[in-house]
Amino acid sequence: MNSISALRSALAHPPRFGLAAAAGRRAHHTTARAVIGKPAPAFTLPAVVDGQFKDVSLSDYKGKYVVLFFYPMDFTFVCPTEIIAFSERSADFRALNAEVLAASTDTKFSHLAWTQQPRKQGGLGEMKIPLLADVQKTLAHSYGALIEEGPDAGVALRGTYIIDPEGNLRIAHLNDLPIGRNVSEYLRLVEALVSHAEHGEVCPANWQKGGKTIKADPKGSKEFFSQA
């Protein structure tokens, strides 16, 4: 995040004082926190969906996998490459009964303006995934992605979370601001979760769809390694 971005963040999220600041701290610290294997924190947020404003809730996707990813800020540099990449692979995720949601602490108006800017000019263009507006920062905080101190306070790290059809958090990754994500890896992780749910066997290192899995017991482990 460069100095211009930091200044923009400061202007967009000015400091609050007195009771207002205390209320904000209480709001952050009373939200549910994301824990692997536990129910993912619920949310309802305004979003841009197919070029329109719409409220989006986690409960809308009950019975599906959800790939929720945070990005730092609209109109920046690495962020559009990631968002476009996830959007372009959305059909591949849907083939696995998974939906992709993008979120930042920008407003829905900022999201909309960015989608209306052509890609050749740094915009997003038409999106196939919702863009959630976490203006109050409660979602980023509850998932552990919010930067709360320093020059980039108020924006989210590149956090990526996979929630299963029962609503439990199964995968949580955090990248620092300069490092973009590999969308194919998150598709692979959903494939691994689907494989485990369907067959009950565990996925070894470097597993790819269709690869060998392991029965989670001493005998199954020996069988796997005997064929390695």
PDB file of C-alpha atoms in Angstrom:
ATOM      1  CA  MET A   1       0.000   0.000   0.000  1.00  0.00           C
ATOM      2  CA  ASN A   2       1.675   3.257  -1.080  1.00  0.00           C
ATOM      3  CA  SER A   3       1.446   6.642   0.607  1.00  0.00           C
ATOM      4  CA  ILE A   4      -1.328   7.812  -1.729  1.00  0.00           C
ATOM      5  CA  SER A   5      -3.422   4.780  -0.856  1.00  0.00           C
ATOM      6  CA  ALA A   6      -2.764   5.314   2.839  1.00  0.00           C
ATOM      7  CA  LEU A   7      -3.854   8.943   2.538  1.00  0.00           C
ATOM      8  CA  ARG A   8      -6.963   7.906   0.663  1.00  0.00           C
ATOM      9  CA  SER A   9      -7.772   5.428   3.403  1.00  0.00           C
ATOM     10  CA  ALA A  10      -7.304   8.087   6.070  1.00  0.00           C
ATOM     11  CA  LEU A  11      -9.611  10.486   4.246  1.00  0.00           C
ATOM     12  CA  ALA A  12     -12.228   7.821   3.683  1.00  0.00           C
ATOM     13  CA  HIS A  13     -12.125   6.652   7.305  1.00  0.00           C
ATOM     14  CA  PRO A  14     -11.391   9.674   9.527  1.00  0.00           C
ATOM     15  CA  PRO A  15     -10.639   9.067  13.211  1.00  0.00           C
ATOM     16  CA  ARG A  16     -13.513   9.171  15.666  1.00  0.00           C
ATOM     17  CA  PHE A  17     -13.356  10.518  19.164  1.00  0.00           C
ATOM     18  CA  GLY A  18     -15.083  10.156  22.506  1.00  0.00           C
ATOM     19  CA  LEU A  19     -18.288   8.121  22.652  1.00  0.00           C
ATOM     20  CA  ALA A  20     -18.320   7.466  18.908  1.00  0.00           C
ATOM     21  CA  ALA A  21     -14.861   5.913  19.015  1.00  0.00           C
ATOM     22  CA  ALA A  22     -15.740   3.832  22.061  1.00  0.00           C
ATOM     23  CA  ALA A  23     -18.903   2.603  20.368  1.00  0.00           C
ATOM     24  CA  GLY A  24     -16.887   1.585  17.313  1.00  0.00           C
ATOM     25  CA  ARG A  25     -14.433  -0.376  19.445  1.00  0.00           C
ATOM     26  CA  ARG A  26     -17.281  -2.132  21.236  1.00  0.00           C
ATOM     27  CA  ALA A  27     -18.913  -3.004  17.910  1.00  0.00           C
ATOM     28  CA  HIS A  28     -15.707  -4.625  16.688  1.00  0.00           C
ATOM     29  CA  HIS A  29     -14.984  -6.544  19.852  1.00  0.00           C
ATOM     30  CA  THR A  30     -18.505  -7.926  20.343  1.00  0.00           C
ATOM     31  CA  THR A  31     -18.750  -9.559  16.916  1.00  0.00           C
ATOM     32  CA  ALA A  32     -18.365 -13.335  16.555  1.00  0.00           C
ATOM     33  CA  ARG A  33     -14.882 -14.425  15.516  1.00  0.00           C
ATOM     34  CA  ALA A  34     -14.025 -16.927  12.802  1.00  0.00           C
ATOM     35  CA  VAL A  35     -12.683 -20.278  14.033  1.00  0.00           C
ATOM     36  CA  ILE A  36     -11.801 -23.240  11.824  1.00  0.00           C
ATOM     37  CA  GLY A  37     -14.359 -26.025  12.161  1.00  0.00           C
ATOM     38  CA  LYS A  38     -16.919 -23.748  13.825  1.00  0.00           C
ATOM     39  CA  PRO A  39     -19.894 -21.889  12.317  1.00  0.00           C
ATOM     40  CA  ALA A  40     -18.658 -19.005  10.195  1.00  0.00           C
ATOM     41  CA  PRO A  41     -19.698 -15.547  11.435  1.00  0.00           C
ATOM     42  CA  ALA A  42     -23.016 -14.620   9.850  1.00  0.00           C
ATOM     43  CA  PHE A  43     -23.423 -11.385   7.934  1.00  0.00           C
ATOM     44  CA  THR A  44     -25.761  -9.270   5.865  1.00  0.00           C
ATOM     45  CA  LEU A  45     -24.121  -6.487   3.868  1.00  0.00           C
ATOM     46  CA  PRO A  46     -24.965  -4.169   0.985  1.00  0.00           C
ATOM     47  CA  ALA A  47     -23.361  -5.301  -2.243  1.00  0.00           C
ATOM     48  CA  VAL A  48     -23.145  -4.718  -5.954  1.00  0.00           C
ATOM     49  CA  VAL A  49     -24.685  -7.698  -7.761  1.00  0.00           C
ATOM     50  CA  ASP A  50     -25.067  -7.666 -11.543  1.00  0.00           C
ATOM     51  CA  GLY A  51     -24.686  -3.902 -11.568  1.00  0.00           C
ATOM     52  CA  GLN A  52     -27.392  -3.326  -8.941  1.00  0.00           C
ATOM     53  CA  PHE A  53     -27.432  -2.674  -5.200  1.00  0.00           C
ATOM     54  CA  LYS A  54     -28.600  -5.659  -3.180  1.00  0.00           C
ATOM     55  CA  ASP A  55     -28.222  -6.947   0.375  1.00  0.00           C
ATOM     56  CA  VAL A  56     -26.264 -10.197   0.539  1.00  0.00           C
ATOM     57  CA  SER A  57     -26.358 -12.589   3.507  1.00  0.00           C
ATOM     58  CA  LEU A  58     -24.295 -15.663   4.263  1.00  0.00           C
ATOM     59  CA  SER A  59     -27.596 -17.484   4.825  1.00  0.00           C
ATOM     60  CA  ASP A  60     -28.452 -16.913   1.142  1.00  0.00           C
ATOM     61  CA  TYR A  61     -25.907 -19.621   0.344  1.00  0.00           C
ATOM     62  CA  LYS A  62     -26.998 -22.302   2.792  1.00  0.00           C
ATOM     63  CA  GLY A  63     -26.261 -25.708   1.299  1.00  0.00           C
ATOM     64  CA  LYS A  64     -23.381 -24.377  -0.820  1.00  0.00           C
ATOM     65  CA  TYR A  65     -19.686 -23.812  -0.377  1.00  0.00           C
ATOM     66  CA  VAL A  66     -18.792 -20.137  -0.074  1.00  0.00           C
ATOM     67  CA  VAL A  67     -15.419 -18.673  -1.013  1.00  0.00           C
ATOM     68  CA  LEU A  68     -15.288 -15.297   0.739  1.00  0.00           C
ATOM     69  CA  PHE A  69     -12.275 -13.173  -0.079  1.00  0.00           C
ATOM     70  CA  PHE A  70     -11.286  -9.746   1.177  1.00  0.00           C
ATOM     71  CA  TYR A  71      -9.213  -7.268  -0.767  1.00  0.00           C
ATOM     72  CA  PRO A  72      -7.741  -3.989   0.520  1.00  0.00           C
ATOM     73  CA  MET A  73      -9.252  -1.237  -1.588  1.00  0.00           C
ATOM     74  CA  ASP A  74     -11.078  -0.264  -4.768  1.00  0.00           C
ATOM     75  CA  PHE A  75      -9.226   1.503  -7.590  1.00  0.00           C
ATOM     76  CA  THR A  76      -5.854   0.007  -6.698  1.00  0.00           C
ATOM     77  CA  PHE A  77      -3.373  -2.316  -8.374  1.00  0.00           C
ATOM     78  CA  VAL A  78      -3.194  -5.958  -7.324  1.00  0.00           C
ATOM     79  CA  CYS A  79      -6.857  -5.984  -6.280  1.00  0.00           C
ATOM     80  CA  PRO A  80      -8.425  -5.801  -9.761  1.00  0.00           C
ATOM     81  CA  THR A  81      -6.241  -8.651 -11.001  1.00  0.00           C
ATOM     82  CA  GLU A  82      -7.537 -10.877  -8.198  1.00  0.00           C
ATOM     83  CA  ILE A  83     -11.186  -9.860  -8.442  1.00  0.00           C
ATOM     84  CA  ILE A  84     -11.280 -10.317 -12.205  1.00  0.00           C
ATOM     85  CA  ALA A  85      -9.508 -13.680 -11.896  1.00  0.00           C
ATOM     86  CA  PHE A  86     -12.047 -14.948  -9.340  1.00  0.00           C
ATOM     87  CA  SER A  87     -14.928 -13.591 -11.421  1.00  0.00           C
ATOM     88  CA  GLU A  88     -13.672 -15.288 -14.578  1.00  0.00           C
ATOM     89  CA  ARG A  89     -13.458 -18.647 -12.744  1.00  0.00           C
ATOM     90  CA  SER A  90     -16.864 -18.301 -11.058  1.00  0.00           C
ATOM     91  CA  ALA A  91     -18.434 -20.925 -13.345  1.00  0.00           C
ATOM     92  CA  ASP A  92     -15.752 -23.426 -12.290  1.00  0.00           C
ATOM     93  CA  PHE A  93     -16.577 -22.784  -8.645  1.00  0.00           C
ATOM     94  CA  ARG A  94     -20.318 -23.079  -9.302  1.00  0.00           C
ATOM     95  CA  ALA A  95     -19.731 -26.457 -10.928  1.00  0.00           C
ATOM     96  CA  LEU A  96     -18.552 -27.548  -7.462  1.00  0.00           C
ATOM     97  CA  ASN A  97     -21.621 -26.039  -5.732  1.00  0.00           C
ATOM     98  CA  ALA A  98     -19.541 -23.062  -4.596  1.00  0.00           C
ATOM     99  CA  GLU A  99     -20.202 -19.329  -4.774  1.00  0.00           C
ATOM    100  CA  VAL A 100     -17.538 -16.625  -4.640  1.00  0.00           C
ATOM    101  CA  LEU A 101     -18.018 -13.368  -2.709  1.00  0.00           C
ATOM    102  CA  ALA A 102     -15.588 -10.427  -2.727  1.00  0.00           C
ATOM    103  CA  ALA A 103     -15.501  -7.858   0.084  1.00  0.00           C
ATOM    104  CA  SER A 104     -13.663  -4.700   1.067  1.00  0.00           C
ATOM    105  CA  THR A 105     -14.269  -1.808   3.445  1.00  0.00           C
ATOM    106  CA  ASP A 106     -15.206   0.509   0.568  1.00  0.00           C
ATOM    107  CA  THR A 107     -18.776   1.702  -0.019  1.00  0.00           C
ATOM    108  CA  LYS A 108     -21.224   0.138  -2.450  1.00  0.00           C
ATOM    109  CA  PHE A 109     -21.035   3.363  -4.470  1.00  0.00           C
ATOM    110  CA  SER A 110     -17.284   2.960  -4.858  1.00  0.00           C
ATOM    111  CA  HIS A 111     -17.781  -0.667  -5.905  1.00  0.00           C
ATOM    112  CA  LEU A 112     -20.354   0.338  -8.514  1.00  0.00           C
ATOM    113  CA  ALA A 113     -18.166   3.092  -9.936  1.00  0.00           C
ATOM    114  CA  TRP A 114     -15.260   0.664 -10.245  1.00  0.00           C
ATOM    115  CA  THR A 115     -17.366  -1.876 -12.149  1.00  0.00           C
ATOM    116  CA  GLN A 116     -18.403   0.877 -14.544  1.00  0.00           C
ATOM    117  CA  GLN A 117     -14.790   1.694 -15.394  1.00  0.00           C
ATOM    118  CA  PRO A 118     -13.345  -0.269 -18.361  1.00  0.00           C
ATOM    119  CA  ARG A 119     -10.714  -2.873 -17.565  1.00  0.00           C
ATOM    120  CA  LYS A 120      -8.221  -1.243 -19.914  1.00  0.00           C
ATOM    121  CA  GLN A 121      -8.403   1.793 -17.630  1.00  0.00           C
ATOM    122  CA  GLY A 122      -7.918  -0.168 -14.403  1.00  0.00           C
ATOM    123  CA  GLY A 123     -11.608  -0.858 -13.780  1.00  0.00           C
ATOM    124  CA  LEU A 124     -13.394  -4.137 -13.161  1.00  0.00           C
ATOM    125  CA  GLY A 125     -15.952  -4.071 -15.934  1.00  0.00           C
ATOM    126  CA  GLU A 126     -18.807  -6.565 -15.754  1.00  0.00           C
ATOM    127  CA  MET A 127     -18.630  -8.771 -12.669  1.00  0.00           C
ATOM    128  CA  LYS A 128     -19.922 -12.313 -12.245  1.00  0.00           C
ATOM    129  CA  ILE A 129     -19.543 -12.234  -8.454  1.00  0.00           C
ATOM    130  CA  PRO A 130     -20.997  -9.939  -5.747  1.00  0.00           C
ATOM    131  CA  LEU A 131     -18.871  -7.138  -4.285  1.00  0.00           C
ATOM    132  CA  LEU A 132     -19.718  -6.665  -0.597  1.00  0.00           C
ATOM    133  CA  ALA A 133     -19.381  -3.279   1.097  1.00  0.00           C
ATOM    134  CA  ASP A 134     -18.079  -3.799   4.651  1.00  0.00           C
ATOM    135  CA  VAL A 135     -18.108  -0.090   5.509  1.00  0.00           C
ATOM    136  CA  GLN A 136     -18.439  -0.681   9.268  1.00  0.00           C
ATOM    137  CA  LYS A 137     -15.537  -3.164   9.058  1.00  0.00           C
ATOM    138  CA  THR A 138     -17.318  -5.685  11.264  1.00  0.00           C
ATOM    139  CA  LEU A 139     -17.040  -8.483   8.708  1.00  0.00           C
ATOM    140  CA  ALA A 140     -13.306  -8.023   8.134  1.00  0.00           C
ATOM    141  CA  HIS A 141     -12.795  -7.834  11.898  1.00  0.00           C
ATOM    142  CA  SER A 142     -14.817 -10.953  12.664  1.00  0.00           C
ATOM    143  CA  TYR A 143     -12.850 -12.953  10.098  1.00  0.00           C
ATOM    144  CA  GLY A 144      -9.512 -11.648  11.369  1.00  0.00           C
ATOM    145  CA  ALA A 145      -8.665  -9.810   8.154  1.00  0.00           C
ATOM    146  CA  LEU A 146      -8.925  -6.193   9.314  1.00  0.00           C
ATOM    147  CA  ILE A 147      -5.781  -4.101   9.731  1.00  0.00           C
ATOM    148  CA  GLU A 148      -6.476  -2.207  12.950  1.00  0.00           C
ATOM    149  CA  GLU A 149      -3.255  -0.252  13.491  1.00  0.00           C
ATOM    150  CA  GLY A 150      -0.657   1.606  11.467  1.00  0.00           C
ATOM    151  CA  PRO A 151      -0.820   3.525   8.186  1.00  0.00           C
ATOM    152  CA  ASP A 152      -3.142   0.973   6.549  1.00  0.00           C
ATOM    153  CA  ALA A 153      -5.600   0.745   9.457  1.00  0.00           C
ATOM    154  CA  GLY A 154      -9.167   0.323   8.295  1.00  0.00           C
ATOM    155  CA  VAL A 155      -8.504  -1.806   5.236  1.00  0.00           C
ATOM    156  CA  ALA A 156      -8.521  -5.587   4.946  1.00  0.00           C
ATOM    157  CA  LEU A 157      -5.656  -7.933   4.278  1.00  0.00           C
ATOM    158  CA  ARG A 158      -6.040 -10.363   1.409  1.00  0.00           C
ATOM    159  CA  GLY A 159      -7.986 -12.869   3.478  1.00  0.00           C
ATOM    160  CA  THR A 160      -9.617 -15.891   1.858  1.00  0.00           C
ATOM    161  CA  TYR A 161     -12.116 -18.154   3.620  1.00  0.00           C
ATOM    162  CA  ILE A 162     -13.958 -21.269   2.500  1.00  0.00           C
ATOM    163  CA  ILE A 163     -17.220 -22.104   4.247  1.00  0.00           C
ATOM    164  CA  ASP A 164     -18.861 -25.499   3.770  1.00  0.00           C
ATOM    165  CA  PRO A 165     -22.545 -26.215   2.992  1.00  0.00           C
ATOM    166  CA  GLU A 166     -23.268 -26.644   6.713  1.00  0.00           C
ATOM    167  CA  GLY A 167     -21.988 -23.126   7.374  1.00  0.00           C
ATOM    168  CA  ASN A 168     -18.720 -24.142   9.045  1.00  0.00           C
ATOM    169  CA  LEU A 169     -15.421 -22.406   8.307  1.00  0.00           C
ATOM    170  CA  ARG A 170     -13.002 -24.916   6.770  1.00  0.00           C
ATOM    171  CA  ILE A 171     -10.179 -22.890   5.196  1.00  0.00           C
ATOM    172  CA  ALA A 172      -8.651 -19.543   6.242  1.00  0.00           C
ATOM    173  CA  HIS A 173      -5.689 -17.869   4.520  1.00  0.00           C
ATOM    174  CA  LEU A 174      -4.181 -14.404   4.948  1.00  0.00           C
ATOM    175  CA  ASN A 175      -1.850 -12.691   2.487  1.00  0.00           C
ATOM    176  CA  ASP A 176      -0.016  -9.439   3.147  1.00  0.00           C
ATOM    177  CA  LEU A 177      -1.014  -6.483   0.974  1.00  0.00           C
ATOM    178  CA  PRO A 178       1.595  -6.778  -1.815  1.00  0.00           C
ATOM    179  CA  ILE A 179       0.978 -10.462  -2.621  1.00  0.00           C
ATOM    180  CA  GLY A 180      -1.845 -11.551  -4.932  1.00  0.00           C
ATOM    181  CA  ARG A 181      -3.586 -14.899  -4.739  1.00  0.00           C
ATOM    182  CA  ASN A 182      -3.647 -17.935  -7.026  1.00  0.00           C
ATOM    183  CA  VAL A 183      -7.301 -18.566  -7.852  1.00  0.00           C
ATOM    184  CA  SER A 184      -6.558 -22.115  -9.028  1.00  0.00           C
ATOM    185  CA  GLU A 185      -5.372 -22.993  -5.521  1.00  0.00           C
ATOM    186  CA  TYR A 186      -8.723 -22.042  -4.005  1.00  0.00           C
ATOM    187  CA  LEU A 187     -10.529 -24.033  -6.656  1.00  0.00           C
ATOM    188  CA  ARG A 188      -8.299 -26.982  -5.725  1.00  0.00           C
ATOM    189  CA  LEU A 189      -9.146 -26.545  -2.049  1.00  0.00           C
ATOM    190  CA  VAL A 190     -12.873 -26.626  -2.778  1.00  0.00           C
ATOM    191  CA  GLU A 191     -12.299 -29.767  -4.851  1.00  0.00           C
ATOM    192  CA  ALA A 192     -10.465 -31.296  -1.882  1.00  0.00           C
ATOM    193  CA  LEU A 193     -13.299 -30.447   0.506  1.00  0.00           C
ATOM    194  CA  VAL A 194     -15.827 -31.937  -1.914  1.00  0.00           C
ATOM    195  CA  SER A 195     -13.726 -35.092  -2.248  1.00  0.00           C
ATOM    196  CA  HIS A 196     -13.472 -35.506   1.514  1.00  0.00           C
ATOM    197  CA  ALA A 197     -17.203 -34.898   1.980  1.00  0.00           C
ATOM    198  CA  GLU A 198     -18.078 -37.486  -0.658  1.00  0.00           C
ATOM    199  CA  HIS A 199     -15.555 -40.217   0.127  1.00  0.00           C
ATOM    200  CA  GLY A 200     -14.402 -39.612   3.701  1.00  0.00           C
ATOM    201  CA  GLU A 201     -10.727 -39.990   2.819  1.00  0.00           C
ATOM    202  CA  VAL A 202      -8.129 -37.284   3.442  1.00  0.00           C
ATOM    203  CA  CYS A 203      -6.112 -35.425   0.812  1.00  0.00           C
ATOM    204  CA  PRO A 204      -2.296 -35.602   0.950  1.00  0.00           C
ATOM    205  CA  ALA A 205       0.174 -32.873   0.068  1.00  0.00           C
ATOM    206  CA  ASN A 206      -0.013 -31.630  -3.525  1.00  0.00           C
ATOM    207  CA  TRP A 207      -3.308 -33.464  -4.056  1.00  0.00           C
ATOM    208  CA  GLN A 208      -5.109 -32.674  -7.300  1.00  0.00           C
ATOM    209  CA  LYS A 209      -8.628 -33.601  -8.363  1.00  0.00           C
ATOM    210  CA  GLY A 210      -8.717 -37.290  -9.261  1.00  0.00           C
ATOM    211  CA  GLY A 211      -5.549 -38.023  -7.303  1.00  0.00           C
ATOM    212  CA  LYS A 212      -5.092 -40.681  -4.641  1.00  0.00           C
ATOM    213  CA  THR A 213      -6.487 -40.026  -1.181  1.00  0.00           C
ATOM    214  CA  ILE A 214      -5.724 -41.680   2.163  1.00  0.00           C
ATOM    215  CA  LYS A 215      -7.947 -43.662   4.491  1.00  0.00           C
ATOM    216  CA  ALA A 216      -7.465 -41.942   7.844  1.00  0.00           C
ATOM    217  CA  ASP A 217      -6.248 -44.961   9.797  1.00  0.00           C
ATOM    218  CA  PRO A 218      -2.880 -46.761  10.187  1.00  0.00           C
ATOM    219  CA  LYS A 219      -3.731 -49.449   7.621  1.00  0.00           C
ATOM    220  CA  GLY A 220      -4.937 -46.922   5.062  1.00  0.00           C
ATOM    221  CA  SER A 221      -1.819 -44.849   5.532  1.00  0.00           C
ATOM    222  CA  LYS A 222       0.420 -47.878   4.909  1.00  0.00           C
ATOM    223  CA  GLU A 223      -1.558 -48.748   1.775  1.00  0.00           C
ATOM    224  CA  PHE A 224      -1.096 -45.228   0.427  1.00  0.00           C
ATOM    225  CA  PHE A 225       2.645 -45.116   1.046  1.00  0.00           C
ATOM    226  CA  SER A 226       3.159 -48.625  -0.338  1.00  0.00           C
ATOM    227  CA  GLN A 227       1.854 -47.326  -3.677  1.00  0.00           C
ATOM    228  CA  ALA A 228       3.816 -44.070  -3.611  1.00  0.00           C
TER     229      ALA A 228
END
